[in-house]
Tab-separated table of C-alpha atoms and ligand atoms in Angstrom:
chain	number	residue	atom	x	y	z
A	1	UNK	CA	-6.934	4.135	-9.662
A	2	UNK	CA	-9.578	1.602	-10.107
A	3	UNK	CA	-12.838	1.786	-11.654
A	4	UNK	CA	-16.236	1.216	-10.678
A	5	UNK	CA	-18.109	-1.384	-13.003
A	6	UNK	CA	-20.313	1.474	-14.285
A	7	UNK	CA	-17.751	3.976	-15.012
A	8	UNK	CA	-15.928	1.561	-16.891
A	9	UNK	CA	-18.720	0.220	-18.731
A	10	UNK	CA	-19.325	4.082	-19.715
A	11	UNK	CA	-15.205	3.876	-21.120
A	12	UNK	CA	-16.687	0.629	-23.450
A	13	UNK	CA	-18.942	2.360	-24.736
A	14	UNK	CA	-17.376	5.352	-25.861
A	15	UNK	CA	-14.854	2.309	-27.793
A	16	UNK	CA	-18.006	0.895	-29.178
A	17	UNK	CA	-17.173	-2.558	-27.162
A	18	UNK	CA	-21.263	-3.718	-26.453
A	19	UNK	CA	-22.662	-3.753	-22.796
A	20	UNK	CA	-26.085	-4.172	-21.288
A	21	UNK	CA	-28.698	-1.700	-21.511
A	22	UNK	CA	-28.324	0.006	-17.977
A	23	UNK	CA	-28.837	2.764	-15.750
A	24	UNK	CA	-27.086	4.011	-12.728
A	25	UNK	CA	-29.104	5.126	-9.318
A	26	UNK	CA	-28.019	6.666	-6.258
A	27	UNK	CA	-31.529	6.629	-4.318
A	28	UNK	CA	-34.396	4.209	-4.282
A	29	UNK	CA	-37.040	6.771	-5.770
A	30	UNK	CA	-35.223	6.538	-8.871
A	31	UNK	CA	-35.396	3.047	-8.818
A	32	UNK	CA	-39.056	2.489	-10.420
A	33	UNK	CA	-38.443	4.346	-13.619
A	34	UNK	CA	-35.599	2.553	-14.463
A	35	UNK	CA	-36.721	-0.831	-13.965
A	36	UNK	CA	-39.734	-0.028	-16.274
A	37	UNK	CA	-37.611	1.573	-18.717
A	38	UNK	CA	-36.303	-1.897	-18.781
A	39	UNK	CA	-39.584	-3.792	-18.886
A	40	UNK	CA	-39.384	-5.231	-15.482
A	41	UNK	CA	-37.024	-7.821	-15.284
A	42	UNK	CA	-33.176	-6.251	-14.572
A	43	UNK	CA	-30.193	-7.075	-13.220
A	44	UNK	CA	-29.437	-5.640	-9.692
A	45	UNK	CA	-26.063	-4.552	-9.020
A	46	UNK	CA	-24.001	-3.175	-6.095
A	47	UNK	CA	-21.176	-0.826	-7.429
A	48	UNK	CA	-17.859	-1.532	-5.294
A	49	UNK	CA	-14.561	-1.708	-6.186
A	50	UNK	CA	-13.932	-4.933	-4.522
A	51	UNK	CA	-14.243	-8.560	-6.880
A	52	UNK	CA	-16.444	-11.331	-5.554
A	53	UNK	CA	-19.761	-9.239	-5.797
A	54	UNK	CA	-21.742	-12.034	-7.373
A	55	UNK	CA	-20.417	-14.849	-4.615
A	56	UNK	CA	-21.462	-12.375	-2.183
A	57	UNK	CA	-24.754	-11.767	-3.021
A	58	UNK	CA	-23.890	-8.397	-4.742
A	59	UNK	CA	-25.717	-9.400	-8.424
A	60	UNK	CA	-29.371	-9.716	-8.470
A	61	UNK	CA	-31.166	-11.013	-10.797
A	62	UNK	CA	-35.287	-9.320	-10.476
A	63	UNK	CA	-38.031	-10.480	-12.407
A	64	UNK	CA	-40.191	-7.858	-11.104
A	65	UNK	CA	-40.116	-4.340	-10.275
A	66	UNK	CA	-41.317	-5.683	-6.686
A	67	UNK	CA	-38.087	-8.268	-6.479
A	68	UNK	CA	-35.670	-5.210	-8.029
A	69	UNK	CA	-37.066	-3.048	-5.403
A	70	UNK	CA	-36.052	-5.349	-2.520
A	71	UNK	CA	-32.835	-6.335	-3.980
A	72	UNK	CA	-32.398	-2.560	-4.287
A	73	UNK	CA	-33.094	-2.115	-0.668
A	74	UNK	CA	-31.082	-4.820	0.505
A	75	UNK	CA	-27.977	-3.466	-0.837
A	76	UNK	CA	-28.154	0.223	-1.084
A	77	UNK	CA	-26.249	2.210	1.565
A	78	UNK	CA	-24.910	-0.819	3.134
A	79	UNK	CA	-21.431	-2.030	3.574
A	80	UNK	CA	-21.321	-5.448	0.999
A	81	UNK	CA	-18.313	-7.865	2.508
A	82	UNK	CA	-16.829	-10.043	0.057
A	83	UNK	CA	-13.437	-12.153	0.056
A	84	UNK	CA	-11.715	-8.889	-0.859
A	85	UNK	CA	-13.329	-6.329	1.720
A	86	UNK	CA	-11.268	-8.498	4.466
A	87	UNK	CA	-13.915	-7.883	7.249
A	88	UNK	CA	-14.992	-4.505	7.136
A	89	UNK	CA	-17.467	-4.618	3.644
A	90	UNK	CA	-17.559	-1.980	1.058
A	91	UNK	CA	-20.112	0.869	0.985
A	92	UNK	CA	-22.659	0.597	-1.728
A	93	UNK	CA	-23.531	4.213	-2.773
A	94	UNK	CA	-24.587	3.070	-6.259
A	95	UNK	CA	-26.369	0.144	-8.087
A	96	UNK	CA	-26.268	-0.530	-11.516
A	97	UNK	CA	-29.369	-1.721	-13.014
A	98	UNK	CA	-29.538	-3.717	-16.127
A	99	UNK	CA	-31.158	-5.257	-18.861
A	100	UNK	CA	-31.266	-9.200	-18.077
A	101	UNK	CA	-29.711	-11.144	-20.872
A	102	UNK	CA	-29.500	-14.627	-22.065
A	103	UNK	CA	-26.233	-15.706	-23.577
A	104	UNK	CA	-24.603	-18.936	-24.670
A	105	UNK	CA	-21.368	-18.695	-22.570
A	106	UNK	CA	-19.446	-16.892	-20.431
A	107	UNK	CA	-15.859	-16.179	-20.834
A	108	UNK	CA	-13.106	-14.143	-19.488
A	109	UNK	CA	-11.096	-11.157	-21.482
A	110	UNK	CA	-8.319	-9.087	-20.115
A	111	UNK	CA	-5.415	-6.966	-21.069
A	112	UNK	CA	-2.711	-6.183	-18.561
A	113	UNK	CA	0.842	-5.557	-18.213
A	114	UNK	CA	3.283	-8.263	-18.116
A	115	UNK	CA	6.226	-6.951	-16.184
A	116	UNK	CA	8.354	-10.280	-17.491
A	117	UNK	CA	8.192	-9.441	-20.991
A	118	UNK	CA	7.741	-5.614	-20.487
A	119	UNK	CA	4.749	-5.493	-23.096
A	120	UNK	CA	1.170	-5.853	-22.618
A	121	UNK	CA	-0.472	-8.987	-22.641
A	122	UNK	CA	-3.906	-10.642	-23.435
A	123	UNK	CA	-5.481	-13.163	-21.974
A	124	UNK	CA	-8.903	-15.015	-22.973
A	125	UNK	CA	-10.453	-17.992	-20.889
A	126	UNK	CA	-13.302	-19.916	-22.404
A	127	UNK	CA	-14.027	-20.467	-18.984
A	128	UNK	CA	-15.153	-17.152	-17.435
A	129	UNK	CA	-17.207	-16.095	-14.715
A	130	UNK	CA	-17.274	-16.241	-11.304
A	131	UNK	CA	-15.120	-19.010	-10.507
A	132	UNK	CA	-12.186	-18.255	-12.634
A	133	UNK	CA	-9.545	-17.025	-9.930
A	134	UNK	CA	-9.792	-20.894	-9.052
A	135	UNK	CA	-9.003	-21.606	-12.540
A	136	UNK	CA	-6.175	-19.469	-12.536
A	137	UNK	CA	-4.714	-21.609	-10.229
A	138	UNK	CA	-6.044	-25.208	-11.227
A	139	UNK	CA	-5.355	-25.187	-14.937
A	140	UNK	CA	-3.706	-22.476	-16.562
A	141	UNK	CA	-3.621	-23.925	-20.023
A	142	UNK	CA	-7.723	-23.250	-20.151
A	143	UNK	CA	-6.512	-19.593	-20.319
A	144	UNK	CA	-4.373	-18.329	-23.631
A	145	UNK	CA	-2.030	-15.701	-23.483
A	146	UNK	CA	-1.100	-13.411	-26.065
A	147	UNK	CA	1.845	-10.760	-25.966
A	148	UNK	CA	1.324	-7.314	-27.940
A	149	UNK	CA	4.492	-5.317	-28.859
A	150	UNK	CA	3.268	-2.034	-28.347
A	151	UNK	CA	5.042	-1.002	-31.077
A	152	UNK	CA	3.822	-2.281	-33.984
A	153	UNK	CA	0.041	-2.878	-32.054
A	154	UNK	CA	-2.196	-5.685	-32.564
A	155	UNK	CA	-1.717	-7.769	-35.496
A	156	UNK	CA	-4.458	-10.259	-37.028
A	157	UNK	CA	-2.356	-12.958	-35.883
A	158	UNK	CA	-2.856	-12.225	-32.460
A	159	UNK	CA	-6.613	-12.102	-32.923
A	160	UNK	CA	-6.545	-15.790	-34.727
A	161	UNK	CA	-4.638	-17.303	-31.627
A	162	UNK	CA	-6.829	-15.780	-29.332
A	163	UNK	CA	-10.118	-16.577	-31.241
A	164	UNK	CA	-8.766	-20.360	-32.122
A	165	UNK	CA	-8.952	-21.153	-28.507
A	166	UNK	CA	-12.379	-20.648	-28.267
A	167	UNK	CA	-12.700	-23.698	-30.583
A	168	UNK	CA	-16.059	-21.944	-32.461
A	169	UNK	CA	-17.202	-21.356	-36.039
A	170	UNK	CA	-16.061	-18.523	-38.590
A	171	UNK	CA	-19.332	-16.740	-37.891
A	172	UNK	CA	-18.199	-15.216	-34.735
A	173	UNK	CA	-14.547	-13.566	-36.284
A	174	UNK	CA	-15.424	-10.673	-36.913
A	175	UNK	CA	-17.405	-9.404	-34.047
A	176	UNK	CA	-14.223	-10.683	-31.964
A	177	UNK	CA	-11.999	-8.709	-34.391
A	178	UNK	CA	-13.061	-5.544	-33.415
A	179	UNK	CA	-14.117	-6.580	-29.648
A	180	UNK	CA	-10.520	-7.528	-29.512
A	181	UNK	CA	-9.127	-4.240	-31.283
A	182	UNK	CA	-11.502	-1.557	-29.783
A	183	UNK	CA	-10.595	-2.782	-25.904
A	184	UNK	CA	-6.805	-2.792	-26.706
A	185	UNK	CA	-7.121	0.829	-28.039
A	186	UNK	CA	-9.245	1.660	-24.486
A	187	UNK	CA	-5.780	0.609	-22.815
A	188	UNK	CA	-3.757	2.224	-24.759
A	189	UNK	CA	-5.360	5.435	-24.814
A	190	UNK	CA	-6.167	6.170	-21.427
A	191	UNK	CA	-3.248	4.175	-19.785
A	192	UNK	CA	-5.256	1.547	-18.194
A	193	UNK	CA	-2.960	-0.669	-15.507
A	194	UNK	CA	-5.734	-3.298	-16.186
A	195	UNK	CA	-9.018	-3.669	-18.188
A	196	UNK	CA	-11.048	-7.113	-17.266
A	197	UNK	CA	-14.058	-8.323	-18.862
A	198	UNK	CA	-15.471	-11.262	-16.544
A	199	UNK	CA	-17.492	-12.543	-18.031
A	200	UNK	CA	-17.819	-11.679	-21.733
A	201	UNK	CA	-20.326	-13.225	-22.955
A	202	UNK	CA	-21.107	-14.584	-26.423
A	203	UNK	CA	-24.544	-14.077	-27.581
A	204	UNK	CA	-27.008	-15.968	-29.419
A	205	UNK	CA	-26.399	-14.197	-32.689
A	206	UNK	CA	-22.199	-14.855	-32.559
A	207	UNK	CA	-21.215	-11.390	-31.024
A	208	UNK	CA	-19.831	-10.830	-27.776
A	209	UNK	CA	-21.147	-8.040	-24.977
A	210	UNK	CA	-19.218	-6.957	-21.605
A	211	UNK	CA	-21.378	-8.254	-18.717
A	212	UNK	CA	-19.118	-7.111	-16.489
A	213	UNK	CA	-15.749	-4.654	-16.593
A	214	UNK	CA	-13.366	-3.918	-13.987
A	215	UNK	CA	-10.984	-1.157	-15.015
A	216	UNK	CA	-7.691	0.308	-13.152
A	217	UNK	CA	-5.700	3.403	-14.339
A	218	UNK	CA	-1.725	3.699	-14.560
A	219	UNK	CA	-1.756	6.560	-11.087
A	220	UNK	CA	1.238	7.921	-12.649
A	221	UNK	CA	-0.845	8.402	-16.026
A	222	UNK	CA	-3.733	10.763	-14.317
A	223	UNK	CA	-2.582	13.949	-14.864
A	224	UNK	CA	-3.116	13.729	-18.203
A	225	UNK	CA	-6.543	11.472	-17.995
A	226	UNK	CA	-8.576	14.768	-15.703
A	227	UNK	CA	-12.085	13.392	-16.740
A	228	UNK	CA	-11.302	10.073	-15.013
A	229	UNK	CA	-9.410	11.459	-12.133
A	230	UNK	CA	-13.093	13.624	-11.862
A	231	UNK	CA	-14.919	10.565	-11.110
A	232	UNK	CA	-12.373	8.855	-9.093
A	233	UNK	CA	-13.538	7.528	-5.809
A	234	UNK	CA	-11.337	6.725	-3.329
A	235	UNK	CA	-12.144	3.596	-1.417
A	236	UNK	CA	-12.479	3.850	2.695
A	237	UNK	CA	-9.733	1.458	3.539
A	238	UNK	CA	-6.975	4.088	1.073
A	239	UNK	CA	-8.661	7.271	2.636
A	240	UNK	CA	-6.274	6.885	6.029
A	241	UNK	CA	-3.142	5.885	3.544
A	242	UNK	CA	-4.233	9.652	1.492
A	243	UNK	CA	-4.762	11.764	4.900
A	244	UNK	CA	-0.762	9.987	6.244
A	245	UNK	CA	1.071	10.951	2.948
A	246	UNK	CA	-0.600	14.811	2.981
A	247	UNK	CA	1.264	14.801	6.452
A	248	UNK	CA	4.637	13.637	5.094
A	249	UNK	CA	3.770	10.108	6.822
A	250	UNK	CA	4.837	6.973	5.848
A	251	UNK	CA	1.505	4.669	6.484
A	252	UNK	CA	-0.070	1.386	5.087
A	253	UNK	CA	-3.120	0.200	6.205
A	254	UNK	CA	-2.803	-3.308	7.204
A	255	UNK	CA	-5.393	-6.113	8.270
A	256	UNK	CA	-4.321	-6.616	12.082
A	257	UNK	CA	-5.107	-5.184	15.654
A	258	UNK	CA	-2.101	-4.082	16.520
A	259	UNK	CA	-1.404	-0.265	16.101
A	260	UNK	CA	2.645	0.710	15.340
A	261	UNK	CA	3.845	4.070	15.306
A	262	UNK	CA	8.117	3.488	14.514
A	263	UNK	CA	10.743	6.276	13.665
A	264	UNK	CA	12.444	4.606	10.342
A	265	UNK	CA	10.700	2.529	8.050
A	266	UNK	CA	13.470	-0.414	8.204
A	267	UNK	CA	12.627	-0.400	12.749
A	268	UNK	CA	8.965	-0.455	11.185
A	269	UNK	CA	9.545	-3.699	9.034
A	270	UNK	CA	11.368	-5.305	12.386
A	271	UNK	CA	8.797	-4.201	14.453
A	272	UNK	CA	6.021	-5.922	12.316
A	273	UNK	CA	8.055	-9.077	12.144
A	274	UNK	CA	8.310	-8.661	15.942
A	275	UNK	CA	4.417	-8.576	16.049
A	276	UNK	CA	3.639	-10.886	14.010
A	277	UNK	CA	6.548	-13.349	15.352
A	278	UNK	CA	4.696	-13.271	18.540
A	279	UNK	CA	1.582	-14.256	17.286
A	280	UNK	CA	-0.385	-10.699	16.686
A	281	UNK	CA	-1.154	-8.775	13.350
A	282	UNK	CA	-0.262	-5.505	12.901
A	283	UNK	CA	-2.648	-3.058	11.839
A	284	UNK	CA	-0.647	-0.330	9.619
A	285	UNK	CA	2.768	0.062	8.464
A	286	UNK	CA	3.801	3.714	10.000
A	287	UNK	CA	7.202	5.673	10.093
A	288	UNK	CA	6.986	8.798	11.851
A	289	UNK	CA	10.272	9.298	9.660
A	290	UNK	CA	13.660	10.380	11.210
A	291	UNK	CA	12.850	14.067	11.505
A	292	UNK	CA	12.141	15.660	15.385
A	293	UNK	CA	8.709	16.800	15.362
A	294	UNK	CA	5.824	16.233	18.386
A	295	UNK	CA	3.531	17.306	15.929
A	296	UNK	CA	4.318	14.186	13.590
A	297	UNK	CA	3.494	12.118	16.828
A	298	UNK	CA	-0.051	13.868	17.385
A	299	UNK	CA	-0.948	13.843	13.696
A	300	UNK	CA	0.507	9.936	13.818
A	301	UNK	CA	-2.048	9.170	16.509
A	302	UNK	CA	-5.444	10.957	15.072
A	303	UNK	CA	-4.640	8.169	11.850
A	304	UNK	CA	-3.541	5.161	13.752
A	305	UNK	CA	-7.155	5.922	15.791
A	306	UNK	CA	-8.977	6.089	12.633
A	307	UNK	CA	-9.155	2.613	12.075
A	308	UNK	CA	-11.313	1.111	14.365
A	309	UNK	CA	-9.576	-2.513	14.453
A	310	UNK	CA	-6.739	-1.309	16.435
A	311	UNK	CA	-6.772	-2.855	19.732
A	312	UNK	CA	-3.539	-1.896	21.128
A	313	UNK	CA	-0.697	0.739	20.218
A	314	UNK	CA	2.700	0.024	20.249
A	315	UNK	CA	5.338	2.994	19.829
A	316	UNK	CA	8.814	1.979	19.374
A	317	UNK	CA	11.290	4.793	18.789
A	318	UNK	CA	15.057	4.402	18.815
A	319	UNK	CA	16.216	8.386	19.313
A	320	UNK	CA	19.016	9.382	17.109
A	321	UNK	CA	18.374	12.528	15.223
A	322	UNK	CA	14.296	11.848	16.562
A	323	UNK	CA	14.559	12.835	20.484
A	324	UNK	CA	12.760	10.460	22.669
A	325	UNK	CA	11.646	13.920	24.702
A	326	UNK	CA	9.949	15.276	21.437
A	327	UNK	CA	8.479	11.995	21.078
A	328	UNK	CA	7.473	12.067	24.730
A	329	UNK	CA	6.282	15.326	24.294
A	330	UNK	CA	3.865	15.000	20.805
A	331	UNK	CA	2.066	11.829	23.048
A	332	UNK	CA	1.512	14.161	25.767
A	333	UNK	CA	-0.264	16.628	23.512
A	334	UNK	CA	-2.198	14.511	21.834
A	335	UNK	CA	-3.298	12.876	25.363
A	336	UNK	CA	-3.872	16.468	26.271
A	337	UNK	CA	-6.820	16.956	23.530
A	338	UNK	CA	-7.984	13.700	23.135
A	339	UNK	CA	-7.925	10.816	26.001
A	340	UNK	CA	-7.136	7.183	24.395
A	341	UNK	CA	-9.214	4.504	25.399
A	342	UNK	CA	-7.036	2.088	23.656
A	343	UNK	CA	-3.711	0.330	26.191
A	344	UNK	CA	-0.781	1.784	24.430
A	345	UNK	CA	3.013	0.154	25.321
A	346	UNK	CA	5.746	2.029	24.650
A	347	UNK	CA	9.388	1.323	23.881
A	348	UNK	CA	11.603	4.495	24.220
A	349	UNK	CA	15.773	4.666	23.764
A	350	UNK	CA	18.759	6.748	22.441
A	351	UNK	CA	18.350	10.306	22.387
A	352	UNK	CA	17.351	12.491	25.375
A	353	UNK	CA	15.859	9.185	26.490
A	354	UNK	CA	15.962	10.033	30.397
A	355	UNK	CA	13.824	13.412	29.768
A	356	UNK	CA	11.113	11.509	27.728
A	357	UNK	CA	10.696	9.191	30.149
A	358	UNK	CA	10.523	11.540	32.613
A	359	UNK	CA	7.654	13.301	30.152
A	360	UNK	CA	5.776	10.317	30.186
A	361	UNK	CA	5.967	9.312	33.794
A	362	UNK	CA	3.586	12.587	34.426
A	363	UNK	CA	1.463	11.313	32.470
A	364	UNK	CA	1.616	7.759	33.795
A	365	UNK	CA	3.027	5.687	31.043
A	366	UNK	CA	6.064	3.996	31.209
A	367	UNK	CA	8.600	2.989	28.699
A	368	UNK	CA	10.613	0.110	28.129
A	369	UNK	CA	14.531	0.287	27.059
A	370	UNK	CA	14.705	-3.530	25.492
A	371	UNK	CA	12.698	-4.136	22.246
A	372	UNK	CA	12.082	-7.660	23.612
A	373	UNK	CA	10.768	-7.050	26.959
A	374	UNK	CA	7.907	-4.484	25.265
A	375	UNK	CA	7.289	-6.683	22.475
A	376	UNK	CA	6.836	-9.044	25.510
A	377	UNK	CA	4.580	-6.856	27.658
A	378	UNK	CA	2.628	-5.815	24.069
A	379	UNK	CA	1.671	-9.218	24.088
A	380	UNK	CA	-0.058	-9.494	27.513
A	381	UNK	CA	-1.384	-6.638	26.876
A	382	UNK	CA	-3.257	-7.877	23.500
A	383	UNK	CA	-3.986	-11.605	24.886
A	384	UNK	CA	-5.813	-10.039	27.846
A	385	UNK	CA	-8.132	-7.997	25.535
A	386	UNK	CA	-11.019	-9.992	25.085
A	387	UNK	CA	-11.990	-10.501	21.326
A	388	UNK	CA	-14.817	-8.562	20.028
A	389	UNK	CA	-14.098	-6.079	22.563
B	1	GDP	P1	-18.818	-10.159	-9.998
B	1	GDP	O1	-19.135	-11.321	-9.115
B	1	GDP	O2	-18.563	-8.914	-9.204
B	1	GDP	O3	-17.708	-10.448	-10.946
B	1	GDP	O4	-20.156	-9.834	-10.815
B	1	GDP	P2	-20.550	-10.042	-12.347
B	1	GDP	O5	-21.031	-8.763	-12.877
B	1	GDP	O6	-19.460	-10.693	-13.107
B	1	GDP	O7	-21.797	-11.022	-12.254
B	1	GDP	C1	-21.669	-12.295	-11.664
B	1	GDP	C2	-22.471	-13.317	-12.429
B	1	GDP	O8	-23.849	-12.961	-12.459
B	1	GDP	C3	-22.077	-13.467	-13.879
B	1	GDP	O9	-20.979	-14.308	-14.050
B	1	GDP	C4	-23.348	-14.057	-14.470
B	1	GDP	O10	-23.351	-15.453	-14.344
B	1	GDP	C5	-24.442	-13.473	-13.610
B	1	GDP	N1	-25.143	-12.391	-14.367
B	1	GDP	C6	-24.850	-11.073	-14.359
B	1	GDP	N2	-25.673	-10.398	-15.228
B	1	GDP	C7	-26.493	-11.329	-15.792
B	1	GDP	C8	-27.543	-11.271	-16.775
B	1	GDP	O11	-27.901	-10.248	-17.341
B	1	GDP	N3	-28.164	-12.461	-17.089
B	1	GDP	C9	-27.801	-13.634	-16.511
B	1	GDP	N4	-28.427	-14.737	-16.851
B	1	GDP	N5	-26.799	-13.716	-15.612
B	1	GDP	C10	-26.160	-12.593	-15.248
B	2	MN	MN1	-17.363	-10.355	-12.871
């Protein structure tokens, strides 16, 4: 479960790690006290999960209450699409607005799990900020690692290596001591998967303050974390992948156009290879599973038709225990309450394949026997769909 940069920054607090001055604001009418709380000038900033805000345009820096307000406007209640929203943006239901500071430098913090070494490990960049995913790749030896056993916990040694790197003056050990120590116990204690600071930055008078914190939670750790899972928010694009698995349905959202509804998850995997093989992108992962239920394939269909990317459905079912007439029969209901605007092909074989067909010919569809020769007839289908369509 990920965090949003404000709950997070509310989980520093409590482990006396510094951040900005800051409040949080749902509507623009709470916008003016805030800002004057602040003395006018503030930082702006949309609260998504997604990283990349800054690049795209998410962080505003205001001088006035007048260029707060705007900024304000500008992003509240408004999808914000950066290079991790892949196409559809992020709603912004809440802005953080803080206190503008001046620092000296901005650098990167984070602890995670290593699954190599099975312990966790932390990382410090004297580099931070918003380009430091490129760094990543470019020159890892700007970034120094340290492992923790979590045994025995952080030792002082740990803290020297880390602080070395940054190549500054005695004056600043201490502050980074604790820094270091109080967002270790945060991990520890409420069983983060990740906790970034990006950037920390070091301030005039040698301590260090989280400008920024992204925070994700150990899922298999919430049940015993229920004031976190109270404030979780589950992002749009997992809401389908929540609403499959209440059904018993095996579904991943994926970035594509191409709609699959399979019986099996290992005929799902070929079936996306197919896709994709031919040149198309499927749009979810989905496995009815092997089980003979119509309902499955009407409760299927309401999910695939959730996302509004899919351009074209492809059902492939090979019947064994799943009957192709129970399959047959589950698209016929759901046609029955809901008409699909969408082309859908269909691939249909194995058991009681002759009565599904038959099922489906009153309804007008037809089903191909050979995987190949719908994959084949999928792909007309999708190339004559104009884009943007
Ligand atoms: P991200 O793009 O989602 O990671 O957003 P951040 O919260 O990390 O902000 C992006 C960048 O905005 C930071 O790296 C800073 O350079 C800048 N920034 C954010 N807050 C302040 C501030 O209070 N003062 C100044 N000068 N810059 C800030
Ligand atoms: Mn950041």
């Amino acid at each position: 479960m990920k965090l949003l940069e404000y709950q997070a920054k509310h989980l520093l607090k409590e482990y006396h790690v510094p951040i900005p001055e800051g409040f949080v604001v749902k509507g623009l009418s709470e916008l003016n006290k805030v800002v004057q709380q602040l003395g006018g000038r503030c930082v702006v900033k949309a609260q998504i999960l997604a990283g990349g805000r800054g690049k795209a345009g998410g962080v505003r820096l205001a001088g006035t209450l007048r260029e707060a307000a705007a900024a304000a406007e500008d992003l509240l209640g408004k999808p914000l699409e950066t290079y991790q929203t892949a196409g559809q943006g992020e709603m912004v239901n809440a802005l953080l607005i803080e206190e503008q500071l001046s620092f000296l430098k901005e650098l990167y913090f984070s602890v995670t799990y290593d699954r190599e070494t099975q312990t966790p490990v932390m990382m410090l960049s004297a580099e931070g900020g918003v380009e430091i995913e490129e760094i990543a790749v470019k020159k890892t030896d700007s970034i120094r690692k340290v492992h923790v056993n979590p045994l025995t916990g952080i030792q002082e040694h740990h803290i020297r290596e880390l602080y070395l790197s940054l190549g500054r003056g005695k004056e600043g050990y201490r502050a980074f001591t604790e820094l270091v120590r109080n967002i270790y116990r945060l991990y520890m204690e409420r069983d983060a998967a990740m906790v970034e600071i990006n950037p920390l930055v070091l301030l005039p008078d040698d301590t260090f303050l989280a400008l920024d914190a992204k925070m994700i939670i150990d899922d298999n750790a919430l049940f015993r974390h229920g004031d976190l899972v109270e404030i979780r928010k589950v992002p749009d694009d997992e809401q389908q992948e929540v609403e499959a698995r209440e059904k018993g349905l095996s579904f991943v959202k994926l970035d594509g156009d191409v709609a699959c509804m399979v019986n099996g998850a290992g005929l799902a995997m070929a079936t996306m290879d197919m896709i994709k093989h031919n040149g198309m992108e499927p749009a979810n992962f989905l496995d009815i599973g092997g089980s003979s239920n119509p309902q499955k394939v009407i409760e299927a269909l309401d999910i695939i038709m959730k996302n509004p990317r899919v351009k074209v459905i492809f059902i492939n079912v090979f019947g064994g225990i799943t009957r192709c007439d129970d399959v047959a029969n589950g698209f016929k209901k759901a046609l029955s309450r809901r008409s699909l605007e969408i082309p859908m092909v269909m691939r249909l074989t194995g058991t009681n394949e002759k009565e599904g067909r038959r099922i489906l010919e009153e309804i007008g569809y037809e089903a191909f026997t050979d995987l190949k020769e719908a994959v084949a007839r999928l792909k007309e289908v999708r190339n004559g769909i104009r884009e943007g369509n």
